[in-house]
Amino acid sequence: MGKPSRRAWQALLVLLGMWVATIVSAQSLGLASPGRASYASPSLSLSRLGQDPVPARILGGEFDREFESIAGNQISAPRRQPVWWRVTVDQDIAESDAPQLVISRPYRREIELWRPGDAVPLRRSIYGPDTDFSHSTRFIVFPLPKGLRRGDSLYLRVLTVDVLPSKVMIQPLAKVQREDMLHVGLRSVVLTAMGVAAVLAFGFWAGLRERGYAYLGLTLVLQILTLTADGGEMRAIPWLDEIAPDGRTNVVLNTAAVLASIRFLIFFLGLRTTQPKVARILDYCSVSLGALLLVSLFKTWKHSALFGNLNLLLVIALVLYCTVVAIWRRQREAYFLLLAWSPLMVLLVVLVGANHEWWPEYAWLEYSFPVGLAFGGLGLLLGLTSKLQQLRRDRDTANRLATYDSLTGAMTRAAISQSLRGAVESAHRSHRPLSVVFFDIDHFKRINDEHGHRVGDETLRIVSLRTRNRLRAYDLFGRYGGDEVLVVLADTYLRDAIRVAEHLRESVSGSPLSIDGRLLPVSLSLGVAELRTGETPEQLLERADAALYASKSAGRDRVTGHSVAPEREVVS
């Protein structure tokens, strides 16, 4: 594994450690402040009224006997149906602590509170005209400035878009403010990290034109929108403040995020070619989720969340399956996917089950899920970068194999021909000289026949090494076929090219080749030609080849230059 890969893995492990540390610190700070004992919330009794009468009748005591006691400290309401709750305190609460009634899971809830002696209720919500900007979006907070005596009752009228329960607690103002600061800080870090990852992903996509970055960037943007809609941060933007509370917004954003994640996954693991059956099932899931998204643009139905979450669970199962298969096949990117998405997939399963009341809703989900999203996004950005680095290394290796001859290190015929064409075009445009040298090894077939092909290959390798070392760094050197070599000399007139060719000849014939402990005398025949005005690469090569043939006809081990004037030849 190369250094870039090791750095990517190290960064991913650091991110994982930061994720765990953030969750642990968030939970510990949320429960107790340093240097101060944990605050025990006063005991409360809850009861519920199954109808929605005029508030004055409730406050007048007419329905006191109609309230039904509920165990625990959670309140809920049917979708879009107001429900009355009575909260009775079982102990005195001093006003010196500046007590606050706090209600968790405030998203998409409208709550009215009547305190003892109130004729007009206090109204609170995360979105809309009753938004309270003096607190974070973690709780809906109602002040209780006069404190409460044992047996006092608070009346709540709750209207909600979803059916998930909220916890009711009484906390001192200092604790509420401390948890507000922690909540805002953590949410800011998470959203900033996801935003930076999204910007980087789109930036890489624009610069590299790799669609995997676009899929990842879109996934992160949709997850950011989902978090800010559910978390209440959208209330700071007026026009978003109007659509965020709508139940359709949650379904549309979550569904779109899963769709983008599926597209990214198919690209990231190359499932179209490596696991086509899994890719086909994911396509079916995409169609199903796409239908849900289109329907949800106009109306949600009572099973929308269940339908979408069942699709999500199927996608998670498929992700785990194809990741394990990819790891078995030693796909490097699968390791990144497993490490980056495993915590998030576990959290999603726990969250889906809690939302449908299959098991309890755990307190640690409040921060672990958004932090998991940020960690997953950053981790996959590193994984995608590592994958593209490997693809580029593979491509460079393939290009090198296609461009350079493995035996001699010279350019291949296709590569030298293409380079010659470019050099000729450049010389014509700039009106600068260009010459080529064409040479081969004298009696090379005899060397192969008498000494074997291994000695012949070693002869080619040594000749290529000696001649290439006599050239300038920017001169082009390519194996044209068999033992034939083509040299392209930019900015070089014929007389200078002949001098270069003579150096090439002397580099080989000046001393025999040492192969397998024996000395083998070798010589070269060379032909040189200078580019004429308007001449094509094929015509130039034809004249250089003619000069090479003239060298062989004259006895070999010599240089022949094909001059600009067709009737003249220069022999060295």
Coordinates of C-alpha atoms in Angstrom, one line a residue:
M1 CA 0.0 0.0 0.0
G2 CA 1.5 3.4 -1.0
K3 CA 2.0 6.5 1.0
P4 CA -1.2 8.3 -0.2
S5 CA -3.3 5.2 0.8
R6 CA -1.6 5.1 4.2
R7 CA -2.3 8.8 4.8
A8 CA -5.9 8.3 3.8
W9 CA -6.4 5.4 6.2
Q10 CA -4.7 7.4 9.0
A11 CA -7.0 10.3 8.4
L12 CA -10.0 8.1 8.4
L13 CA -9.0 6.5 11.7
V14 CA -8.4 9.9 13.2
L15 CA -11.9 10.9 12.1
L16 CA -13.4 7.8 13.7
G17 CA -11.6 8.6 16.9
M18 CA -12.9 12.2 16.8
W19 CA -16.4 10.9 16.2
V20 CA -16.3 8.6 19.2
A21 CA -14.8 11.4 21.4
T22 CA -17.4 13.9 20.3
I23 CA -20.3 11.6 21.2
V24 CA -18.8 10.7 24.6
S25 CA -18.1 14.3 25.5
A26 CA -21.5 15.4 24.2
Q27 CA -23.3 12.9 26.3
S28 CA -21.2 13.5 29.4
L29 CA -21.5 17.3 29.2
G30 CA -25.2 17.0 28.6
L31 CA -25.7 15.1 31.8
A32 CA -23.4 17.0 34.1
S33 CA -21.5 20.2 34.0
P34 CA -17.8 20.2 35.3
G35 CA -17.5 21.2 38.9
R36 CA -21.2 20.9 39.5
A37 CA -23.5 18.1 40.6
S38 CA -26.0 16.8 38.2
Y39 CA -29.4 18.4 38.4
A40 CA -32.3 16.0 39.2
S41 CA -35.5 17.1 37.4
P42 CA -38.5 17.4 39.7
S43 CA -41.0 14.6 39.7
L44 CA -44.0 15.2 37.4
S45 CA -47.3 13.5 36.9
L46 CA -48.9 13.5 33.4
S47 CA -52.5 13.0 32.4
R48 CA -54.2 13.3 29.0
L49 CA -57.6 14.5 27.8
G50 CA -59.1 12.8 24.8
Q51 CA -61.0 15.9 23.5
D52 CA -60.4 19.5 22.6
P53 CA -62.9 21.8 24.4
V54 CA -62.7 25.5 24.8
P55 CA -59.6 26.4 27.0
A56 CA -61.8 28.4 29.5
R57 CA -63.6 25.2 30.4
I58 CA -60.4 23.3 30.9
L59 CA -58.9 26.0 33.1
G60 CA -62.2 26.3 35.1
G61 CA -61.9 22.7 36.2
E62 CA -64.8 21.3 34.3
F63 CA -62.8 18.5 32.8
D64 CA -60.5 17.7 35.7
R65 CA -62.0 14.2 36.1
E66 CA -61.8 13.5 32.4
F67 CA -58.0 13.6 32.3
E68 CA -56.5 10.1 32.2
S69 CA -53.2 9.5 34.1
I70 CA -50.2 8.5 31.9
A71 CA -47.1 6.7 33.2
G72 CA -43.7 8.3 32.5
N73 CA -42.9 11.8 31.3
Q74 CA -43.6 11.5 27.6
I75 CA -46.4 13.3 25.7
S76 CA -47.6 12.7 22.1
A77 CA -50.5 13.6 19.8
P78 CA -52.1 12.1 16.7
R79 CA -51.1 13.8 13.5
R80 CA -52.7 17.2 13.1
Q81 CA -55.1 16.6 16.0
P82 CA -54.7 18.8 19.1
V83 CA -54.4 17.0 22.4
W84 CA -54.6 18.4 26.0
W85 CA -52.0 17.4 28.6
R86 CA -52.0 18.2 32.3
V87 CA -48.6 18.4 34.0
T88 CA -48.7 18.3 37.8
V89 CA -45.6 18.8 39.9
D90 CA -45.1 16.5 42.9
Q91 CA -42.8 18.9 44.8
D92 CA -42.1 22.6 45.4
I93 CA -40.0 24.3 42.7
A94 CA -38.3 27.5 43.9
E95 CA -38.3 30.5 41.7
S96 CA -34.6 31.1 42.6
D97 CA -33.5 28.4 40.1
A98 CA -35.4 30.2 37.3
P99 CA -37.2 27.0 36.4
Q100 CA -38.0 26.3 32.8
L101 CA -40.5 23.7 31.3
V102 CA -38.6 22.0 28.5
I103 CA -40.1 19.7 25.9
S104 CA -37.8 17.5 23.8
R105 CA -38.2 16.7 20.1
P106 CA -39.7 20.1 19.3
Y107 CA -39.6 19.6 15.5
R108 CA -42.9 20.2 13.8
R109 CA -44.8 20.8 17.0
E110 CA -46.9 23.7 18.1
I111 CA -47.5 23.9 21.8
E112 CA -49.6 26.3 24.0
L113 CA -49.0 26.5 27.8
W114 CA -51.2 27.8 30.5
R115 CA -49.4 28.3 33.8
P116 CA -51.2 28.8 37.1
G117 CA -53.1 32.1 36.9
D118 CA -52.6 32.6 33.2
A119 CA -55.6 33.7 31.2
V120 CA -53.6 33.8 27.9
P121 CA -51.4 31.0 26.9
L122 CA -47.7 31.1 25.9
R123 CA -47.2 29.7 22.4
R124 CA -44.0 28.1 21.3
S125 CA -42.8 26.3 18.1
I126 CA -39.5 25.9 16.3
Y127 CA -41.0 27.3 13.1
G128 CA -43.6 30.0 12.4
P129 CA -44.6 33.2 14.2
D130 CA -44.2 31.6 17.7
T131 CA -40.5 30.8 17.2
D132 CA -38.4 31.5 20.3
F133 CA -35.0 32.6 19.2
S134 CA -33.7 33.0 22.8
H135 CA -33.0 29.3 22.9
S136 CA -31.6 26.6 20.6
T137 CA -33.7 24.2 18.7
R138 CA -33.0 21.3 21.1
F139 CA -36.0 22.0 23.2
I140 CA -39.2 24.1 23.3
V141 CA -38.7 26.1 26.5
F142 CA -41.3 27.8 28.6
P143 CA -40.2 30.0 31.5
L144 CA -41.8 29.5 35.0
P145 CA -40.7 32.7 36.6
K146 CA -42.8 32.3 39.8
G147 CA -41.8 28.8 40.5
L148 CA -44.4 26.1 41.3
R149 CA -45.9 24.6 44.5
R150 CA -46.5 21.0 45.0
G151 CA -49.8 20.0 43.3
D152 CA -49.8 23.0 40.8
S153 CA -50.8 22.0 37.3
L154 CA -49.6 23.2 33.9
Y155 CA -51.9 22.7 30.9
L156 CA -50.5 22.0 27.5
R157 CA -52.3 21.9 24.2
V158 CA -50.1 20.1 21.7
L159 CA -50.5 20.1 17.9
T160 CA -47.9 18.0 16.0
V161 CA -47.2 16.9 12.4
D162 CA -45.7 13.5 13.5
V163 CA -46.7 11.0 16.2
L164 CA -43.3 10.6 17.9
P165 CA -43.4 11.3 21.6
S166 CA -41.6 14.2 23.5
K167 CA -40.2 14.2 27.0
V168 CA -41.4 16.8 29.5
M169 CA -39.0 18.1 32.1
I170 CA -38.4 21.0 34.4
Q171 CA -34.8 22.3 34.5
P172 CA -33.1 25.5 35.8
L173 CA -32.3 28.2 33.3
A174 CA -28.6 27.7 33.8
K175 CA -28.8 24.1 32.8
V176 CA -30.9 24.9 29.8
Q177 CA -28.5 27.6 28.6
R178 CA -25.5 25.3 29.1
E179 CA -27.1 22.5 27.0
D180 CA -28.1 25.1 24.4
M181 CA -24.5 26.2 24.0
L182 CA -23.3 22.5 23.7
H183 CA -26.1 21.8 21.2
V184 CA -25.3 24.8 19.0
G185 CA -21.6 24.1 19.1
L186 CA -21.9 20.5 18.1
R187 CA -24.5 21.2 15.4
S188 CA -22.3 23.9 14.0
V189 CA -19.2 21.6 13.9
V190 CA -21.2 18.8 12.2
L191 CA -22.9 21.0 9.6
T192 CA -19.7 22.9 8.9
A193 CA -17.8 19.6 8.4
M194 CA -20.5 18.3 6.0
G195 CA -20.6 21.6 4.2
V196 CA -16.8 21.6 3.7
A197 CA -16.9 18.0 2.5
A198 CA -19.7 18.9 0.0
V199 CA -17.9 21.9 -1.3
L200 CA -14.7 19.9 -1.8
A201 CA -16.7 17.1 -3.5
F202 CA -18.3 19.5 -6.0
G203 CA -15.0 21.3 -6.5
F204 CA -13.2 18.0 -7.3
W205 CA -16.1 17.1 -9.6
A206 CA -15.8 20.4 -11.5
G207 CA -12.0 20.1 -11.8
L208 CA -11.7 16.3 -12.5
R209 CA -15.0 15.6 -14.1
E210 CA -15.4 12.4 -12.0
R211 CA -19.1 11.9 -11.4
G212 CA -18.5 10.1 -8.2
Y213 CA -17.7 13.4 -6.5
A214 CA -21.0 14.9 -7.8
Y215 CA -23.0 12.0 -6.3
L216 CA -21.2 12.4 -3.0
G217 CA -21.6 16.2 -3.0
L218 CA -25.4 15.8 -3.7
T219 CA -25.7 13.2 -1.0
L220 CA -24.1 15.5 1.5
V221 CA -26.1 18.6 0.5
L222 CA -29.4 16.6 0.9
Q223 CA -28.3 15.3 4.3
I224 CA -27.5 18.8 5.4
L225 CA -30.9 20.0 4.3
T226 CA -32.5 17.0 6.1
L227 CA -30.6 17.8 9.3
T228 CA -31.4 21.5 9.2
A229 CA -35.1 20.9 8.5
D230 CA -35.5 18.4 11.3
G231 CA -33.1 20.3 13.6
G232 CA -34.8 23.6 13.2
E233 CA -31.9 25.6 11.7
M234 CA -33.9 26.4 8.7
R235 CA -36.0 28.8 10.8
A236 CA -33.3 31.4 10.2
I237 CA -34.3 31.6 6.5
P238 CA -37.8 33.1 6.0
W239 CA -38.8 31.2 2.9
L240 CA -37.5 27.9 4.2
D241 CA -39.2 28.6 7.5
E242 CA -42.5 28.2 5.6
I243 CA -41.8 24.8 4.0
A244 CA -39.7 23.1 6.7
P245 CA -42.5 22.2 9.1
D246 CA -44.5 20.5 6.3
G247 CA -44.4 16.7 6.7
R248 CA -43.7 16.4 3.0
T249 CA -40.4 18.2 3.3
N250 CA -39.0 15.5 5.6
V251 CA -40.1 12.6 3.4
V252 CA -38.8 14.3 0.2
L253 CA -35.4 15.2 1.6
N254 CA -34.8 11.9 3.2
T255 CA -35.9 10.0 0.2
A256 CA -33.8 12.1 -2.2
A257 CA -30.7 11.6 0.1
V258 CA -31.1 7.8 0.0
L259 CA -31.5 8.0 -3.8
A260 CA -28.3 10.0 -4.1
S261 CA -26.5 7.6 -1.7
I262 CA -27.5 4.6 -3.9
R263 CA -26.1 6.3 -7.0
F264 CA -22.9 7.0 -5.2
L265 CA -22.6 3.5 -3.9
I266 CA -23.1 1.9 -7.3
F267 CA -20.3 4.2 -8.7
F268 CA -18.0 3.8 -5.8
L269 CA -17.9 0.0 -5.7
G270 CA -18.3 -0.3 -9.5
L271 CA -21.4 -2.5 -8.9
R272 CA -22.5 -2.4 -12.6
T273 CA -19.5 -4.6 -13.5
T274 CA -18.5 -6.3 -10.2
Q275 CA -21.9 -7.1 -8.8
P276 CA -24.6 -6.5 -11.5
K277 CA -27.4 -8.4 -9.6
V278 CA -27.0 -6.2 -6.6
A279 CA -26.9 -3.1 -8.8
R280 CA -30.1 -4.2 -10.4
I281 CA -31.9 -4.6 -7.0
L282 CA -30.6 -1.2 -6.0
D283 CA -32.1 0.2 -9.2
Y284 CA -35.5 -1.3 -8.2
C285 CA -35.1 0.3 -4.8
S286 CA -34.4 3.6 -6.6
V287 CA -37.5 3.3 -8.7
S288 CA -39.6 2.6 -5.6
L289 CA -38.1 5.5 -3.7
G290 CA -38.4 7.8 -6.7
A291 CA -42.2 7.0 -6.8
L292 CA -42.4 7.8 -3.1
L293 CA -40.6 11.1 -3.7
L294 CA -42.9 12.1 -6.6
V295 CA -46.1 11.3 -4.6
S296 CA -44.7 13.1 -1.5
L297 CA -44.3 16.3 -3.5
F298 CA -48.1 16.6 -3.4
K299 CA -49.3 14.6 -0.4
T300 CA -48.1 12.2 2.3
W301 CA -50.0 9.2 3.4
K302 CA -49.9 7.5 6.8
H303 CA -47.6 4.8 5.6
S304 CA -45.1 7.0 3.8
A305 CA -42.5 6.8 6.6
L306 CA -42.9 3.1 6.9
F307 CA -42.6 2.5 3.2
G308 CA -39.5 4.7 2.9
N309 CA -37.8 3.2 5.9
L310 CA -38.4 -0.4 4.8
N311 CA -36.7 0.6 1.5
L312 CA -33.9 2.1 3.5
L313 CA -33.4 -1.0 5.6
L314 CA -33.3 -3.1 2.4
V315 CA -30.7 -0.7 1.0
I316 CA -28.6 -1.0 4.2
A317 CA -28.7 -4.8 3.9
L318 CA -27.6 -4.6 0.3
V319 CA -24.8 -2.2 1.2
L320 CA -23.5 -4.5 3.9
Y321 CA -23.7 -7.5 1.5
C322 CA -21.9 -5.9 -1.4
T323 CA -19.3 -4.4 0.9
V324 CA -18.5 -7.8 2.3
V325 CA -18.3 -9.3 -1.2
A326 CA -16.1 -6.4 -2.3
I327 CA -13.7 -6.9 0.7
W328 CA -13.6 -10.6 -0.1
R329 CA -12.5 -9.7 -3.6
R330 CA -9.9 -7.2 -2.1
Q331 CA -11.4 -4.0 -3.5
R332 CA -9.6 -1.3 -1.6
E333 CA -12.5 1.2 -1.7
A334 CA -14.7 -1.4 0.1
Y335 CA -12.6 -1.0 3.3
F336 CA -13.2 2.8 3.3
L337 CA -16.9 2.2 2.8
L338 CA -17.1 -0.3 5.6
L339 CA -15.2 1.9 8.1
A340 CA -17.0 5.2 7.1
W341 CA -20.5 3.9 6.7
S342 CA -20.8 1.0 9.3
P343 CA -21.4 3.3 12.3
L344 CA -23.9 5.3 10.2
M345 CA -25.8 2.2 9.1
V346 CA -26.0 0.9 12.6
L347 CA -27.4 4.3 13.7
L348 CA -29.9 4.4 10.9
V349 CA -31.2 0.9 11.9
V350 CA -31.5 2.0 15.5
L351 CA -33.2 5.3 14.6
V352 CA -35.7 3.7 12.2
G353 CA -36.7 1.1 14.9
A354 CA -37.0 3.9 17.5
N355 CA -39.2 6.0 15.2
H356 CA -41.5 3.1 14.6
E357 CA -41.4 2.2 18.3
W358 CA -39.9 -1.3 17.6
W359 CA -37.5 -0.5 20.5
P360 CA -36.8 2.5 22.8
E361 CA -35.4 5.7 21.6
Y362 CA -31.9 6.0 23.0
A363 CA -30.6 9.4 24.2
W364 CA -27.3 9.0 22.5
L365 CA -29.0 9.1 19.1
E366 CA -29.5 12.9 19.5
Y367 CA -25.8 13.6 18.7
S368 CA -24.4 10.4 17.4
F369 CA -26.5 10.3 14.2
P370 CA -25.6 13.8 12.9
V371 CA -22.0 13.3 13.8
G372 CA -22.1 9.9 12.1
L373 CA -23.4 11.6 8.9
A374 CA -20.4 14.1 9.0
F375 CA -17.9 11.3 9.7
G376 CA -19.4 9.2 6.9
G377 CA -19.2 12.1 4.4
L378 CA -15.6 13.0 5.2
G379 CA -14.6 9.3 5.3
L380 CA -16.1 8.6 1.9
L381 CA -14.5 11.7 0.5
L382 CA -11.1 10.3 1.6
G383 CA -12.1 6.9 0.2
L384 CA -13.1 8.3 -3.2
T385 CA -9.9 10.3 -3.4
S386 CA -7.9 7.2 -2.7
K387 CA -9.9 5.3 -5.3
L388 CA -9.3 7.9 -7.9
Q389 CA -5.6 8.0 -7.0
Q390 CA -5.4 4.3 -7.6
L391 CA -7.3 4.6 -10.9
R392 CA -4.9 7.3 -12.0
R393 CA -1.9 5.2 -11.0
D394 CA -3.4 2.2 -13.0
R395 CA -4.0 4.5 -15.9
D396 CA -0.5 5.9 -15.8
T397 CA 0.9 2.4 -15.7
A398 CA -1.3 1.3 -18.6
N399 CA -0.3 4.5 -20.5
R400 CA 3.4 3.8 -19.8
L401 CA 3.0 0.2 -21.0
A402 CA 1.3 1.5 -24.2
T403 CA 3.8 4.3 -24.7
Y404 CA 7.2 2.7 -23.8
D405 CA 8.7 -0.6 -25.0
S406 CA 9.3 -2.9 -22.0
L407 CA 12.6 -4.3 -23.3
T408 CA 14.4 -1.2 -24.5
G409 CA 12.6 1.6 -22.6
A410 CA 12.1 3.4 -25.9
M411 CA 8.7 4.7 -27.0
T412 CA 6.5 2.3 -28.9
R413 CA 5.9 2.6 -32.6
A414 CA 2.4 4.1 -32.0
A415 CA 3.7 6.6 -29.5
I416 CA 6.8 7.7 -31.5
S417 CA 4.6 8.0 -34.7
Q418 CA 2.1 10.2 -32.8
S419 CA 4.9 12.3 -31.3
L420 CA 6.5 12.7 -34.7
R421 CA 3.2 14.0 -36.2
G422 CA 2.9 16.6 -33.4
A423 CA 6.6 17.6 -33.8
V424 CA 6.1 18.0 -37.6
E425 CA 3.0 20.2 -37.2
S426 CA 4.8 22.3 -34.6
A427 CA 7.8 22.8 -36.9
H428 CA 5.7 23.8 -39.8
R429 CA 3.8 26.4 -37.6
S430 CA 6.9 27.9 -36.1
H431 CA 9.1 27.6 -39.3
R432 CA 11.8 25.9 -37.2
P433 CA 14.0 23.0 -38.4
L434 CA 13.3 19.4 -37.6
S435 CA 15.4 16.3 -38.4
V436 CA 15.0 12.5 -37.9
V437 CA 17.5 9.7 -37.6
F438 CA 16.5 6.2 -38.6
F439 CA 18.9 3.4 -37.7
D440 CA 19.1 -0.4 -37.2
I441 CA 21.7 -2.9 -36.0
D442 CA 23.8 -4.4 -38.7
H443 CA 23.3 -8.2 -39.2
F444 CA 20.9 -8.4 -36.3
K445 CA 19.3 -11.6 -37.7
R446 CA 22.7 -13.3 -37.7
I447 CA 23.1 -12.4 -34.0
N448 CA 19.8 -14.0 -33.2
D449 CA 20.6 -17.1 -35.3
E450 CA 24.1 -17.7 -33.9
H451 CA 23.6 -16.6 -30.3
G452 CA 19.9 -17.0 -29.6
H453 CA 17.1 -14.6 -29.0
R454 CA 18.1 -13.9 -25.4
V455 CA 21.4 -12.5 -26.6
G456 CA 19.6 -10.6 -29.3
D457 CA 17.3 -9.0 -26.8
E458 CA 20.2 -8.0 -24.6
T459 CA 21.9 -6.5 -27.7
L460 CA 18.8 -4.4 -28.3
R461 CA 18.7 -3.3 -24.7
I462 CA 22.4 -2.2 -24.6
V463 CA 22.3 -0.5 -28.0
S464 CA 19.2 1.4 -26.9
L465 CA 20.8 2.4 -23.6
R466 CA 24.1 3.6 -25.3
T467 CA 22.4 5.6 -28.0
R468 CA 19.7 7.2 -25.8
N469 CA 22.4 8.4 -23.5
R470 CA 23.9 10.5 -26.3
L471 CA 20.7 12.4 -26.9
R472 CA 19.3 15.6 -25.3
A473 CA 16.6 15.2 -22.7
Y474 CA 13.8 16.5 -25.0
D475 CA 14.8 14.4 -28.1
L476 CA 12.3 11.6 -28.9
F477 CA 13.6 8.0 -29.1
G478 CA 11.3 5.2 -30.2
R479 CA 11.5 1.6 -31.3
Y480 CA 9.9 1.6 -34.7
G481 CA 9.9 -2.2 -35.2
G482 CA 12.3 -5.1 -34.6
D483 CA 15.8 -3.6 -34.4
E484 CA 14.8 -0.3 -36.1
V485 CA 14.9 2.9 -34.0
L486 CA 13.6 6.3 -34.9
V487 CA 15.1 9.5 -33.3
V488 CA 13.3 12.8 -33.6
L489 CA 15.5 15.9 -33.2
A490 CA 13.6 19.2 -32.8
D491 CA 15.3 22.5 -33.7
T492 CA 18.0 20.6 -35.6
Y493 CA 19.3 21.2 -39.1
L494 CA 20.6 18.3 -41.3
R495 CA 24.3 19.0 -40.7
D496 CA 23.8 18.9 -36.9
A497 CA 21.6 15.8 -37.1
I498 CA 24.3 14.0 -39.1
R499 CA 26.8 14.9 -36.3
V500 CA 24.4 13.5 -33.7
A501 CA 23.9 10.3 -35.8
E502 CA 27.7 9.9 -36.0
H503 CA 27.8 10.1 -32.1
L504 CA 25.1 7.4 -32.0
R505 CA 27.1 5.2 -34.3
E506 CA 30.4 5.6 -32.4
S507 CA 28.6 4.9 -29.1
V508 CA 27.9 1.4 -30.3
S509 CA 30.8 0.5 -32.7
G510 CA 33.4 2.2 -30.6
S511 CA 33.5 -0.7 -28.1
P512 CA 32.0 -4.3 -28.3
L513 CA 29.1 -5.3 -26.1
S514 CA 29.7 -7.5 -23.1
I515 CA 27.0 -10.2 -23.0
D516 CA 27.3 -13.4 -20.9
G517 CA 31.0 -13.0 -20.4
R518 CA 31.9 -12.6 -24.1
L519 CA 32.5 -9.5 -26.2
L520 CA 30.2 -9.0 -29.2
P521 CA 31.1 -6.4 -31.8
V522 CA 28.1 -4.5 -33.1
S523 CA 27.7 -1.7 -35.6
L524 CA 24.8 0.5 -36.8
S525 CA 23.6 1.9 -40.1
L526 CA 21.9 5.2 -39.9
G527 CA 19.9 7.4 -42.2
V528 CA 19.2 11.1 -41.6
A529 CA 16.6 13.5 -43.1
E530 CA 15.6 17.1 -42.5
L531 CA 11.9 18.2 -42.8
R532 CA 11.1 20.1 -46.0
T533 CA 8.5 22.8 -46.3
G534 CA 5.0 21.3 -46.4
E535 CA 6.3 17.8 -46.0
T536 CA 4.2 15.2 -44.2
P537 CA 5.6 12.8 -41.5
E538 CA 5.2 9.9 -43.9
Q539 CA 7.3 11.6 -46.6
L540 CA 10.0 12.6 -44.0
L541 CA 10.2 9.0 -42.8
E542 CA 10.4 7.7 -46.4
R543 CA 13.4 9.9 -47.1
A544 CA 15.1 8.9 -43.8
D545 CA 14.5 5.2 -44.6
A546 CA 16.0 5.8 -48.1
A547 CA 19.1 7.2 -46.5
L548 CA 19.3 4.2 -44.1
Y549 CA 19.1 1.9 -47.1
A550 CA 21.9 3.9 -48.8
S551 CA 24.1 3.3 -45.7
K552 CA 23.5 -0.4 -45.9
S553 CA 24.2 -0.5 -49.7
A554 CA 27.5 1.4 -49.1
G555 CA 28.8 -1.2 -46.7
R556 CA 27.0 -0.6 -43.4
D557 CA 28.4 1.0 -40.2
R558 CA 28.0 4.5 -41.5
V559 CA 25.7 7.6 -41.6
T560 CA 23.9 8.8 -44.7
G561 CA 22.1 12.1 -44.8
H562 CA 19.2 12.8 -47.2
S563 CA 19.7 16.5 -47.9
V564 CA 17.0 19.1 -48.5
A565 CA 18.0 19.1 -52.2
P566 CA 16.7 15.8 -53.5
E567 CA 19.7 15.1 -55.8
R568 CA 22.3 15.3 -53.0
E569 CA 23.2 12.9 -50.3
V570 CA 25.7 13.3 -47.5
V571 CA 27.6 10.2 -46.4
S572 CA 29.7 9.9 -43.3

